[in-house]
Amino acid sequence: GAGVSQSPSNKVTEKGKDVELRCDPISGHTALYWYRQSLGQGLEFLIYFQGNSAPDKSGLPSDRFSAERTGGSVSTLTIQRTQQEDSAVYLCASSLTIGAYEQYFGPGTRLTVT
Amino acid sequence: QKEVEQDPGPLSVPEGAIVSLNCTYSNSAFQYFMWYRQYSRKGPELLMYTYSSGNKEDGRFTAQVDKSSKYISLFIRDSQPSDSATYLCAMSARGSTLGRLYFGRGTQLTVWP
């Protein structure tokens, strides 16, 4: 069956530009999560959605980062005025419900800010 | 201090060896403990899950949790070259952070034939 998909797989952008990253969760999964993985670092939690609402946005590193989810399905993570320190792999995961221990991850979007 | 500490390695072992991977944590509210495996250029996939303290075995893999010491382990028996990957420990708690996983940095493992 289809897993979590993310697009684009790679994105190179110039410092100061805005980028949008997309995540398609597994059909029927109500919970969706965004993480960031920097070189040599573990996964850093950014935000999660239960349905279309985001109860916990505390992981977003600055107000340049925002995310939304529509129709209880697709989510987009937007980074405005990108900085070089934003370069990382952005991973999306989904789970059947919030609190389900198994989160299914997509392959990630590798973002490089030049 | 990060809430979850994990030695990044790298760890290199011969095929057939027993591998021990470990994490320590500081938040006593953690109740759910997971090990994820991540191959290069892929997303992590769940390998093992344990609730609270105790042991859990699945084939060649054994997960141990010692909540009194805030220490978790993953053992891989009869390691294979296909086990070469990065292993990430992850934890979660009930309450306000429900659904949020806290990850270690990951340990890079290479099993050579």
Coordinates of C-alpha atoms in Angstrom, one line a residue, chain A residues 2 10-12 17 20 22 28 31 36 38 44 48 54 63 71 73 77-78 81 94-95 99 107:
Chain A
A2 CA 1.0 3.6 -0.4
N10 CA 15.4 17.8 -3.0
K11 CA 15.2 21.5 -2.9
V12 CA 18.0 24.0 -3.4
K17 CA 13.6 32.9 -0.6
E20 CA 7.0 25.1 0.6
R22 CA 4.5 19.0 1.0
G28 CA -7.0 7.4 7.1
A31 CA -2.2 12.5 13.0
R36 CA 13.8 18.2 11.0
S38 CA 20.2 18.2 10.6
E44 CA 13.9 17.5 16.0
Y48 CA 2.0 17.9 14.8
A54 CA -2.1 21.9 15.5
D63 CA 8.1 32.7 13.2
G71 CA -9.0 18.3 4.6
S73 CA -4.9 15.0 4.7
L77 CA 5.4 23.3 5.8
T78 CA 6.4 26.8 4.7
R81 CA 13.1 34.1 4.2
S94 CA 1.7 10.1 10.1
S95 CA 0.0 7.8 12.5
G99 CA -0.5 9.0 20.6
P107 CA 11.5 9.7 2.7

